[in-house]
Amino acid sequence: MALARAIVRNSGEHEVWIVLNDLFPETVEVIRHAFVDLLPAERIAVFSLPPLTLYRGVDDWRTSAAEMIREHAIAELEPDVVHISSLFEGYVDNSVTSIKRLYPEMLTAVTLYDLIPYLNPDKYLVDAGFKQHYMGKIEALKRADILLGISAYCGEEAATELGIPRQRITNISTAVSDAFKPIDLSASQRDALFGKFGITRPFVMTTGIVEPRKNLEGLIVAYSKLPAELRKQYQLFMVCQATESNSAKLYQLAKSNGLLENELVLAAYVSDKDLVALYNLCHLFVFPSLHEGFGLPALEAMACGSAVIGSCTTSIPEVICRDDALFDPLDLNQMAAMMERALGDHTYWQSLRENAIERAGKFSWDATGQRALKAFEEAHALRRAEVAARHETEPGSSSESQALASQRYRRLVDALSKIDLPTTDGDFLSSADSIAANQRVGRARQLFVDVSVLCHVDAKSGIQRVTRSILLQLLKSPPPGLQVRPVRLDRSVMAYRYANEFWRTIGVGEKPVDDADEWLDTQQGDIYLGLDLVADCVPPAEQWFVRQRRRGVKIYFVVYDLLPVMHPDWFPEVIALCFPPWLKTISHVSDGLIGISRAVADDLRVWLDTGPVDRLHDLKLGYFHLGADIESSQPSKGLPPDATGTLHALRSRPTVLMVGTVEPRKGHIQVVAAFEKLWAENVDVNLAIVGKAGWGLAEFAQKLEQHPERNRRLFWLQGASDEFLEQVYEASAVLLTASNGEGFGLPLIEAAQKGLPIITRDLPVFREVAGEHAFYFNGDSSGALADAVNAWLLANHEGNAPVSTGMPWLTWAQSADQIKNVLLREEWYGTWLPVEAHH
């Protein structure tokens, strides 16, 4: 991780990509988050591989196929250099690495840490399966164009033991985390740490797992040779993660060499934070290892200001770089003598501490990253010179790139067909699936627009009207470089299909290629827009969204309002119950949420601050405004038989119009009570309600049906078409919106388009939409509203009522453009950070 960050940080004009294996799904978001300050998200690519079994050995068809599929996936990015950060994994995990299995021309670099198992096979390669795996990786290592050794010794070992040409080897060295540094610890912090690990006095420290090359036994015997008076002043403290049996052996060794019970202290797991503190507190750090690729513990201790002595073998002298601080790790008397000097000679000890800080300062990740980049540049320049000498040209046009991609694909398929190992249909299916997922060249990016509800039932109003209108505009005017595709959730498996059959019924945009509703074919850079509200099914489909986001598909959801979580009593139980899990899921899986007003985006931020949202990354918050040109949303036609009489009655006196479903939050009960009060006071005014009966107001609906003023001064028009509603608007004097909560407030704009004045409840969203173009009221009582209507009637009579005609509004084309600007031009309203991100 540190090397990758250093390479990216120092890359200059070079384009760096991070390539991840999707068989480690839990790491993808963590790694993306680790590079959020350095690399655009689209430069982190995830390749797909067929699932593997552990301990599979090399005689496994799927393992061989996976190596080739990985090389093909990386080749699709058309890289100049590929760097493999760790080659030898993959026997007990899902790592897949290979060098030139499929593409010998792919310039490949590898970091080499050490050859310890190769040089000590009797100890490290006793398992036949692992030996076969390891030796296969050694052969792959020999094919690398660039070998990045973590020490000069490590590179020299590769040259002498493996015969790798020295011109291919670069010593990039290594470094330690910035966390390893001198720190001040209070007496109470020191005491707490001593108590935690059983330390009772100043201590000599080492770190290393319990295995022969770490030479912990040698250190215990050497320590036992110190004068007893010196040992009374100090303890030997080993951070070694010893098992119970290993601890028993080490304690027995100490006892048999005359060490008292509290002279040796063993620590199991130690956190990084505690390790830094222990390095700072130790009087002397001893590193007695017999063989190291670099010797990181010695450098960690030096970076913390510890006095450090260590072995004169392998790479360790490169780290300590001081002859009088190095001992022969097999000469236990010499090791003991150097410890005695460091513990008894204050001047020598002080010089070791000063040397530590100065020497550690010469190692940095930036320097390591720069050396790696220089090696890449030199190898690439050499390769270009070879290509030029052969009079070959690099692909220039996209058609040449496409032709090369086709050749690569054929080469992969041919190579897979030649693997002579037993296979199953499952091997072929999972491999084909991965190959398809990894193909990049020649594929257009896609914008998936969710129409899961609309394609089954078009309510012609509310969310379905928005979904249809925005979809039509996106199909008519797709964003540059993106194919707009309607998609639907297949509820039987909770995964998405193309909504091709529905698309054909719209008759807008290109015709779908496939007849059937095929499964989505996604790739990095695609965008999913959750335009339709599928609240009940998004939580069960969460894993689909998580997988797509891992692949690099951007996930965005439109949020129409948060009312079901803010006021569950306003909604049917089924909505009130399914809405909170939906909101929690979309907050977890999305890159951004887009409200249909600024007020909704503000409500979202408040909810996120209090809601239990599980995410690493920040969450973008945006909003757009709905369109209001009814012709663009395929308006419904038709007039009722008594249309003429109704319109005449509405014109006969001032008519106050309400538009919207009759349900608890819309305020109809307060409105009717207010008008009953007005009529009792002989105010000559009509109330017209346009909207079907919703849920939860059965008694009230019956009251409306049987009201004594029904069809005299009270008109309830259910199932009105857009055509009839248009005429009702024209016959009315003012629009009244008494709703207690809305995501947007389209009736205000529809009224303004017709020049109809507006009386509205004073809500933030209505202020956002109507501004100074409406007459606002407050209060929930019938009297408060009756007074407001009277006040408006008076103001209107005197010519002082606010006029709506100047209210700004959007067409659906402009509304769709606002969404495009948020999605593609990053015109976000704000960002919400998870609590962890604040720390």
PDB file of C-alpha atoms in Angstrom, residues 470-685:
ATOM      1  CA  ILE A 470     -36.955  12.312 -17.585  1.00  0.00           C
ATOM      2  CA  LEU A 471     -36.425   9.010 -19.426  1.00  0.00           C
ATOM      3  CA  LEU A 472     -37.934  10.453 -22.636  1.00  0.00           C
ATOM      4  CA  GLN A 473     -35.642  13.481 -22.453  1.00  0.00           C
ATOM      5  CA  LEU A 474     -32.539  11.355 -21.764  1.00  0.00           C
ATOM      6  CA  LEU A 475     -33.385   9.103 -24.725  1.00  0.00           C
ATOM      7  CA  LYS A 476     -34.018  12.106 -26.992  1.00  0.00           C
ATOM      8  CA  SER A 477     -30.817  13.835 -25.918  1.00  0.00           C
ATOM      9  CA  PRO A 478     -28.354  11.306 -24.454  1.00  0.00           C
ATOM     10  CA  PRO A 479     -25.278  12.663 -22.645  1.00  0.00           C
ATOM     11  CA  PRO A 480     -22.177  12.604 -24.907  1.00  0.00           C
ATOM     12  CA  GLY A 481     -20.409   9.238 -24.835  1.00  0.00           C
ATOM     13  CA  LEU A 482     -23.216   7.441 -22.984  1.00  0.00           C
ATOM     14  CA  GLN A 483     -25.874   5.033 -24.221  1.00  0.00           C
ATOM     15  CA  VAL A 484     -29.125   5.539 -22.302  1.00  0.00           C
ATOM     16  CA  ARG A 485     -30.744   2.211 -21.444  1.00  0.00           C
ATOM     17  CA  PRO A 486     -34.005   1.708 -19.523  1.00  0.00           C
ATOM     18  CA  VAL A 487     -33.558  -1.144 -17.019  1.00  0.00           C
ATOM     19  CA  ARG A 488     -35.810  -3.075 -14.655  1.00  0.00           C
ATOM     20  CA  LEU A 489     -35.327  -5.163 -11.556  1.00  0.00           C
ATOM     21  CA  ASP A 490     -36.054  -8.867 -11.992  1.00  0.00           C
ATOM     22  CA  ARG A 491     -37.647  -9.525  -8.608  1.00  0.00           C
ATOM     23  CA  SER A 492     -37.269 -13.299  -8.906  1.00  0.00           C
ATOM     24  CA  VAL A 493     -33.469 -13.017  -8.492  1.00  0.00           C
ATOM     25  CA  MET A 494     -33.049  -9.385  -7.370  1.00  0.00           C
ATOM     26  CA  ALA A 495     -30.836  -8.450 -10.319  1.00  0.00           C
ATOM     27  CA  TYR A 496     -31.354  -6.031 -13.206  1.00  0.00           C
ATOM     28  CA  ARG A 497     -32.309  -6.663 -16.827  1.00  0.00           C
ATOM     29  CA  TYR A 498     -32.504  -4.301 -19.778  1.00  0.00           C
ATOM     30  CA  ALA A 499     -36.128  -3.135 -20.186  1.00  0.00           C
ATOM     31  CA  ASN A 500     -35.995  -3.646 -23.970  1.00  0.00           C
ATOM     32  CA  GLU A 501     -39.637  -4.668 -24.415  1.00  0.00           C
ATOM     33  CA  PHE A 502     -40.767  -1.535 -22.566  1.00  0.00           C
ATOM     34  CA  TRP A 503     -38.313   0.624 -24.552  1.00  0.00           C
ATOM     35  CA  ARG A 504     -39.918  -0.464 -27.801  1.00  0.00           C
ATOM     36  CA  THR A 505     -43.324   0.787 -26.562  1.00  0.00           C
ATOM     37  CA  ILE A 506     -41.923   4.309 -26.072  1.00  0.00           C
ATOM     38  CA  GLY A 507     -40.697   4.730 -29.641  1.00  0.00           C
ATOM     39  CA  VAL A 508     -37.922   7.184 -28.675  1.00  0.00           C
ATOM     40  CA  GLY A 509     -34.160   6.811 -29.148  1.00  0.00           C
ATOM     41  CA  GLU A 510     -32.329   3.984 -30.919  1.00  0.00           C
ATOM     42  CA  LYS A 511     -33.982   0.599 -31.065  1.00  0.00           C
ATOM     43  CA  PRO A 512     -32.655  -1.962 -28.562  1.00  0.00           C
ATOM     44  CA  VAL A 513     -30.308  -4.521 -30.102  1.00  0.00           C
ATOM     45  CA  ASP A 514     -31.806  -7.477 -28.241  1.00  0.00           C
ATOM     46  CA  ASP A 515     -35.431  -8.512 -28.390  1.00  0.00           C
ATOM     47  CA  ALA A 516     -35.535 -10.062 -24.958  1.00  0.00           C
ATOM     48  CA  ASP A 517     -34.840  -8.318 -21.657  1.00  0.00           C
ATOM     49  CA  GLU A 518     -31.266  -9.568 -21.295  1.00  0.00           C
ATOM     50  CA  TRP A 519     -29.246  -9.297 -18.081  1.00  0.00           C
ATOM     51  CA  LEU A 520     -27.304  -6.063 -17.671  1.00  0.00           C
ATOM     52  CA  ASP A 521     -23.809  -6.085 -19.146  1.00  0.00           C
ATOM     53  CA  THR A 522     -21.976  -3.590 -16.945  1.00  0.00           C
ATOM     54  CA  GLN A 523     -18.459  -2.189 -16.920  1.00  0.00           C
ATOM     55  CA  GLN A 524     -16.423   0.429 -15.097  1.00  0.00           C
ATOM     56  CA  GLY A 525     -17.617   3.932 -15.980  1.00  0.00           C
ATOM     57  CA  ASP A 526     -21.290   2.970 -16.421  1.00  0.00           C
ATOM     58  CA  ILE A 527     -23.886   4.881 -14.397  1.00  0.00           C
ATOM     59  CA  TYR A 528     -27.041   3.577 -12.713  1.00  0.00           C
ATOM     60  CA  LEU A 529     -29.773   6.150 -12.024  1.00  0.00           C
ATOM     61  CA  GLY A 530     -32.482   4.984  -9.614  1.00  0.00           C
ATOM     62  CA  LEU A 531     -35.191   7.189 -11.107  1.00  0.00           C
ATOM     63  CA  ASP A 532     -38.200   5.007 -10.319  1.00  0.00           C
ATOM     64  CA  LEU A 533     -39.071   4.315  -6.686  1.00  0.00           C
ATOM     65  CA  VAL A 534     -38.664   0.585  -5.975  1.00  0.00           C
ATOM     66  CA  ALA A 535     -38.595   0.966  -2.198  1.00  0.00           C
ATOM     67  CA  ASP A 536     -39.661  -2.583  -1.368  1.00  0.00           C
ATOM     68  CA  CYS A 537     -37.037  -4.328  -3.520  1.00  0.00           C
ATOM     69  CA  VAL A 538     -33.860  -2.280  -3.283  1.00  0.00           C
ATOM     70  CA  PRO A 539     -32.878  -3.674   0.165  1.00  0.00           C
ATOM     71  CA  PRO A 540     -33.155  -7.339  -0.996  1.00  0.00           C
ATOM     72  CA  ALA A 541     -31.187  -6.357  -4.144  1.00  0.00           C
ATOM     73  CA  GLU A 542     -28.452  -4.677  -2.072  1.00  0.00           C
ATOM     74  CA  GLN A 543     -25.755  -7.215  -3.044  1.00  0.00           C
ATOM     75  CA  TRP A 544     -26.376  -6.507  -6.738  1.00  0.00           C
ATOM     76  CA  PHE A 545     -25.700  -2.809  -6.145  1.00  0.00           C
ATOM     77  CA  VAL A 546     -22.646  -3.554  -3.976  1.00  0.00           C
ATOM     78  CA  ARG A 547     -21.197  -5.800  -6.739  1.00  0.00           C
ATOM     79  CA  GLN A 548     -21.786  -3.154  -9.408  1.00  0.00           C
ATOM     80  CA  ARG A 549     -20.208  -0.434  -7.306  1.00  0.00           C
ATOM     81  CA  ARG A 550     -17.165  -2.672  -6.758  1.00  0.00           C
ATOM     82  CA  ARG A 551     -16.911  -3.045 -10.541  1.00  0.00           C
ATOM     83  CA  GLY A 552     -16.736   0.748 -10.875  1.00  0.00           C
ATOM     84  CA  VAL A 553     -20.356   1.407 -11.859  1.00  0.00           C
ATOM     85  CA  LYS A 554     -21.496   4.711 -10.329  1.00  0.00           C
ATOM     86  CA  ILE A 555     -24.739   4.327  -8.364  1.00  0.00           C
ATOM     87  CA  TYR A 556     -27.132   7.257  -7.926  1.00  0.00           C
ATOM     88  CA  PHE A 557     -30.684   7.327  -6.578  1.00  0.00           C
ATOM     89  CA  VAL A 558     -33.343  10.015  -6.930  1.00  0.00           C
ATOM     90  CA  VAL A 559     -35.058  10.787  -3.615  1.00  0.00           C
ATOM     91  CA  TYR A 560     -38.543  12.282  -3.995  1.00  0.00           C
ATOM     92  CA  ASP A 561     -39.033  13.054  -0.297  1.00  0.00           C
ATOM     93  CA  LEU A 562     -38.300  11.718   3.175  1.00  0.00           C
ATOM     94  CA  LEU A 563     -41.836  12.081   4.456  1.00  0.00           C
ATOM     95  CA  PRO A 564     -42.451   8.359   5.168  1.00  0.00           C
ATOM     96  CA  VAL A 565     -39.551   8.369   7.652  1.00  0.00           C
ATOM     97  CA  MET A 566     -40.245  11.837   9.037  1.00  0.00           C
ATOM     98  CA  HIS A 567     -44.025  11.303   9.364  1.00  0.00           C
ATOM     99  CA  PRO A 568     -44.847   7.580   9.070  1.00  0.00           C
ATOM    100  CA  ASP A 569     -48.399   8.298  10.313  1.00  0.00           C
ATOM    101  CA  TRP A 570     -49.125  10.111   7.033  1.00  0.00           C
ATOM    102  CA  PHE A 571     -48.649   6.914   5.006  1.00  0.00           C
ATOM    103  CA  PRO A 572     -50.034   3.385   4.690  1.00  0.00           C
ATOM    104  CA  GLU A 573     -48.192   0.941   6.944  1.00  0.00           C
ATOM    105  CA  VAL A 574     -46.613  -0.875   3.984  1.00  0.00           C
ATOM    106  CA  ILE A 575     -44.888   2.355   2.843  1.00  0.00           C
ATOM    107  CA  ALA A 576     -43.952   3.446   6.372  1.00  0.00           C
ATOM    108  CA  LEU A 577     -42.324   0.037   6.975  1.00  0.00           C
ATOM    109  CA  CYS A 578     -40.401  -0.381   3.706  1.00  0.00           C
ATOM    110  CA  PHE A 579     -39.154   3.212   3.394  1.00  0.00           C
ATOM    111  CA  PRO A 580     -36.530   3.287   6.232  1.00  0.00           C
ATOM    112  CA  PRO A 581     -34.709   0.112   4.976  1.00  0.00           C
ATOM    113  CA  TRP A 582     -34.781   1.564   1.432  1.00  0.00           C
ATOM    114  CA  LEU A 583     -33.260   4.831   2.617  1.00  0.00           C
ATOM    115  CA  LYS A 584     -30.619   3.006   4.662  1.00  0.00           C
ATOM    116  CA  THR A 585     -29.714   0.768   1.698  1.00  0.00           C
ATOM    117  CA  ILE A 586     -29.407   3.546  -0.874  1.00  0.00           C
ATOM    118  CA  SER A 587     -27.310   5.568   1.589  1.00  0.00           C
ATOM    119  CA  HIS A 588     -24.971   2.564   1.866  1.00  0.00           C
ATOM    120  CA  VAL A 589     -24.666   1.555  -1.814  1.00  0.00           C
ATOM    121  CA  SER A 590     -24.773   4.938  -3.598  1.00  0.00           C
ATOM    122  CA  ASP A 591     -22.104   7.328  -4.782  1.00  0.00           C
ATOM    123  CA  GLY A 592     -24.667  10.125  -4.578  1.00  0.00           C
ATOM    124  CA  LEU A 593     -28.309  10.882  -3.776  1.00  0.00           C
ATOM    125  CA  ILE A 594     -30.294  13.429  -5.769  1.00  0.00           C
ATOM    126  CA  GLY A 595     -33.326  15.151  -4.251  1.00  0.00           C
ATOM    127  CA  ILE A 596     -36.093  16.681  -6.360  1.00  0.00           C
ATOM    128  CA  SER A 597     -35.571  19.951  -4.458  1.00  0.00           C
ATOM    129  CA  ARG A 598     -32.987  21.609  -2.268  1.00  0.00           C
ATOM    130  CA  ALA A 599     -35.374  21.045   0.655  1.00  0.00           C
ATOM    131  CA  VAL A 600     -35.227  17.264   0.083  1.00  0.00           C
ATOM    132  CA  ALA A 601     -31.396  17.398  -0.060  1.00  0.00           C
ATOM    133  CA  ASP A 602     -31.424  19.324   3.254  1.00  0.00           C
ATOM    134  CA  ASP A 603     -33.787  16.751   4.800  1.00  0.00           C
ATOM    135  CA  LEU A 604     -31.433  14.000   3.568  1.00  0.00           C
ATOM    136  CA  ARG A 605     -28.450  15.587   5.309  1.00  0.00           C
ATOM    137  CA  VAL A 606     -30.408  15.833   8.588  1.00  0.00           C
ATOM    138  CA  TRP A 607     -31.479  12.184   8.281  1.00  0.00           C
ATOM    139  CA  LEU A 608     -27.942  11.025   7.434  1.00  0.00           C
ATOM    140  CA  ASP A 609     -26.583  12.810  10.501  1.00  0.00           C
ATOM    141  CA  THR A 610     -28.933  10.810  12.714  1.00  0.00           C
ATOM    142  CA  GLY A 611     -29.382   7.612  10.653  1.00  0.00           C
ATOM    143  CA  PRO A 612     -27.228   4.492  11.066  1.00  0.00           C
ATOM    144  CA  VAL A 613     -25.459   4.695   7.686  1.00  0.00           C
ATOM    145  CA  ASP A 614     -22.686   2.170   7.039  1.00  0.00           C
ATOM    146  CA  ARG A 615     -20.151   3.554   4.552  1.00  0.00           C
ATOM    147  CA  LEU A 616     -16.474   4.449   4.210  1.00  0.00           C
ATOM    148  CA  HIS A 617     -16.679   7.115   1.518  1.00  0.00           C
ATOM    149  CA  ASP A 618     -18.337  10.476   1.558  1.00  0.00           C
ATOM    150  CA  LEU A 619     -21.793  10.641  -0.046  1.00  0.00           C
ATOM    151  CA  LYS A 620     -22.562  13.308  -2.621  1.00  0.00           C
ATOM    152  CA  LEU A 621     -25.855  15.164  -2.262  1.00  0.00           C
ATOM    153  CA  GLY A 622     -27.511  16.959  -5.161  1.00  0.00           C
ATOM    154  CA  TYR A 623     -30.901  18.101  -6.342  1.00  0.00           C
ATOM    155  CA  PHE A 624     -32.802  19.080  -9.463  1.00  0.00           C
ATOM    156  CA  HIS A 625     -36.214  20.607 -10.107  1.00  0.00           C
ATOM    157  CA  LEU A 626     -39.022  18.826 -11.869  1.00  0.00           C
ATOM    158  CA  GLY A 627     -40.221  19.849 -15.297  1.00  0.00           C
ATOM    159  CA  ALA A 628     -43.647  21.373 -15.747  1.00  0.00           C
ATOM    160  CA  ASP A 629     -44.408  21.241 -19.473  1.00  0.00           C
ATOM    161  CA  ILE A 630     -47.215  18.736 -19.334  1.00  0.00           C
ATOM    162  CA  GLU A 631     -47.093  18.060 -23.096  1.00  0.00           C
ATOM    163  CA  SER A 632     -43.673  16.453 -22.703  1.00  0.00           C
ATOM    164  CA  SER A 633     -44.978  13.807 -20.302  1.00  0.00           C
ATOM    165  CA  GLN A 634     -47.635  12.358 -22.651  1.00  0.00           C
ATOM    166  CA  PRO A 635     -50.746  14.032 -21.122  1.00  0.00           C
ATOM    167  CA  SER A 636     -53.977  12.057 -20.716  1.00  0.00           C
ATOM    168  CA  LYS A 637     -57.066  13.130 -22.749  1.00  0.00           C
ATOM    169  CA  GLY A 638     -60.837  13.051 -22.308  1.00  0.00           C
ATOM    170  CA  LEU A 639     -63.606  15.121 -20.637  1.00  0.00           C
ATOM    171  CA  PRO A 640     -66.365  13.861 -18.285  1.00  0.00           C
ATOM    172  CA  PRO A 641     -70.030  14.060 -19.512  1.00  0.00           C
ATOM    173  CA  ASP A 642     -70.888  16.961 -17.152  1.00  0.00           C
ATOM    174  CA  ALA A 643     -67.717  18.943 -17.900  1.00  0.00           C
ATOM    175  CA  THR A 644     -69.549  22.015 -19.258  1.00  0.00           C
ATOM    176  CA  GLY A 645     -71.878  22.358 -16.260  1.00  0.00           C
ATOM    177  CA  THR A 646     -69.045  21.883 -13.782  1.00  0.00           C
ATOM    178  CA  LEU A 647     -66.850  24.493 -15.454  1.00  0.00           C
ATOM    179  CA  HIS A 648     -69.777  26.958 -15.555  1.00  0.00           C
ATOM    180  CA  ALA A 649     -70.354  26.467 -11.806  1.00  0.00           C
ATOM    181  CA  LEU A 650     -66.662  27.002 -11.070  1.00  0.00           C
ATOM    182  CA  ARG A 651     -66.688  30.279 -12.984  1.00  0.00           C
ATOM    183  CA  SER A 652     -69.858  31.548 -11.242  1.00  0.00           C
ATOM    184  CA  ARG A 653     -67.928  32.652  -8.113  1.00  0.00           C
ATOM    185  CA  PRO A 654     -64.260  32.661  -7.009  1.00  0.00           C
ATOM    186  CA  THR A 655     -63.066  29.047  -6.968  1.00  0.00           C
ATOM    187  CA  VAL A 656     -60.224  27.895  -4.715  1.00  0.00           C
ATOM    188  CA  LEU A 657     -58.618  24.840  -6.362  1.00  0.00           C
ATOM    189  CA  MET A 658     -56.759  21.939  -4.676  1.00  0.00           C
ATOM    190  CA  VAL A 659     -54.901  19.408  -6.846  1.00  0.00           C
ATOM    191  CA  GLY A 660     -53.613  16.125  -5.420  1.00  0.00           C
ATOM    192  CA  THR A 661     -54.643  12.761  -4.003  1.00  0.00           C
ATOM    193  CA  VAL A 662     -56.980  12.962  -0.999  1.00  0.00           C
ATOM    194  CA  GLU A 663     -54.805  11.559   1.793  1.00  0.00           C
ATOM    195  CA  PRO A 664     -53.815  12.612   5.347  1.00  0.00           C
ATOM    196  CA  ARG A 665     -50.767  14.796   4.626  1.00  0.00           C
ATOM    197  CA  LYS A 666     -52.419  16.911   1.908  1.00  0.00           C
ATOM    198  CA  GLY A 667     -54.440  18.935   4.423  1.00  0.00           C
ATOM    199  CA  HIS A 668     -57.939  18.329   2.960  1.00  0.00           C
ATOM    200  CA  ILE A 669     -59.581  17.929   6.379  1.00  0.00           C
ATOM    201  CA  GLN A 670     -58.316  21.344   7.528  1.00  0.00           C
ATOM    202  CA  VAL A 671     -59.323  22.913   4.181  1.00  0.00           C
ATOM    203  CA  VAL A 672     -62.917  21.582   4.164  1.00  0.00           C
ATOM    204  CA  ALA A 673     -63.373  22.662   7.815  1.00  0.00           C
ATOM    205  CA  ALA A 674     -62.055  26.134   6.923  1.00  0.00           C
ATOM    206  CA  PHE A 675     -64.469  26.434   3.980  1.00  0.00           C
ATOM    207  CA  GLU A 676     -67.403  25.270   6.101  1.00  0.00           C
ATOM    208  CA  LYS A 677     -66.487  28.143   8.418  1.00  0.00           C
ATOM    209  CA  LEU A 678     -66.325  30.570   5.461  1.00  0.00           C
ATOM    210  CA  TRP A 679     -69.662  29.384   4.093  1.00  0.00           C
ATOM    211  CA  ALA A 680     -71.232  29.749   7.556  1.00  0.00           C
ATOM    212  CA  GLU A 681     -69.977  33.341   7.506  1.00  0.00           C
ATOM    213  CA  ASN A 682     -71.630  33.799   4.065  1.00  0.00           C
ATOM    214  CA  VAL A 683     -68.341  34.118   2.183  1.00  0.00           C
ATOM    215  CA  ASP A 684     -69.329  33.311  -1.408  1.00  0.00           C
ATOM    216  CA  VAL A 685     -66.512  31.047  -2.586  1.00  0.00           C
TER     217      VAL A 685
END
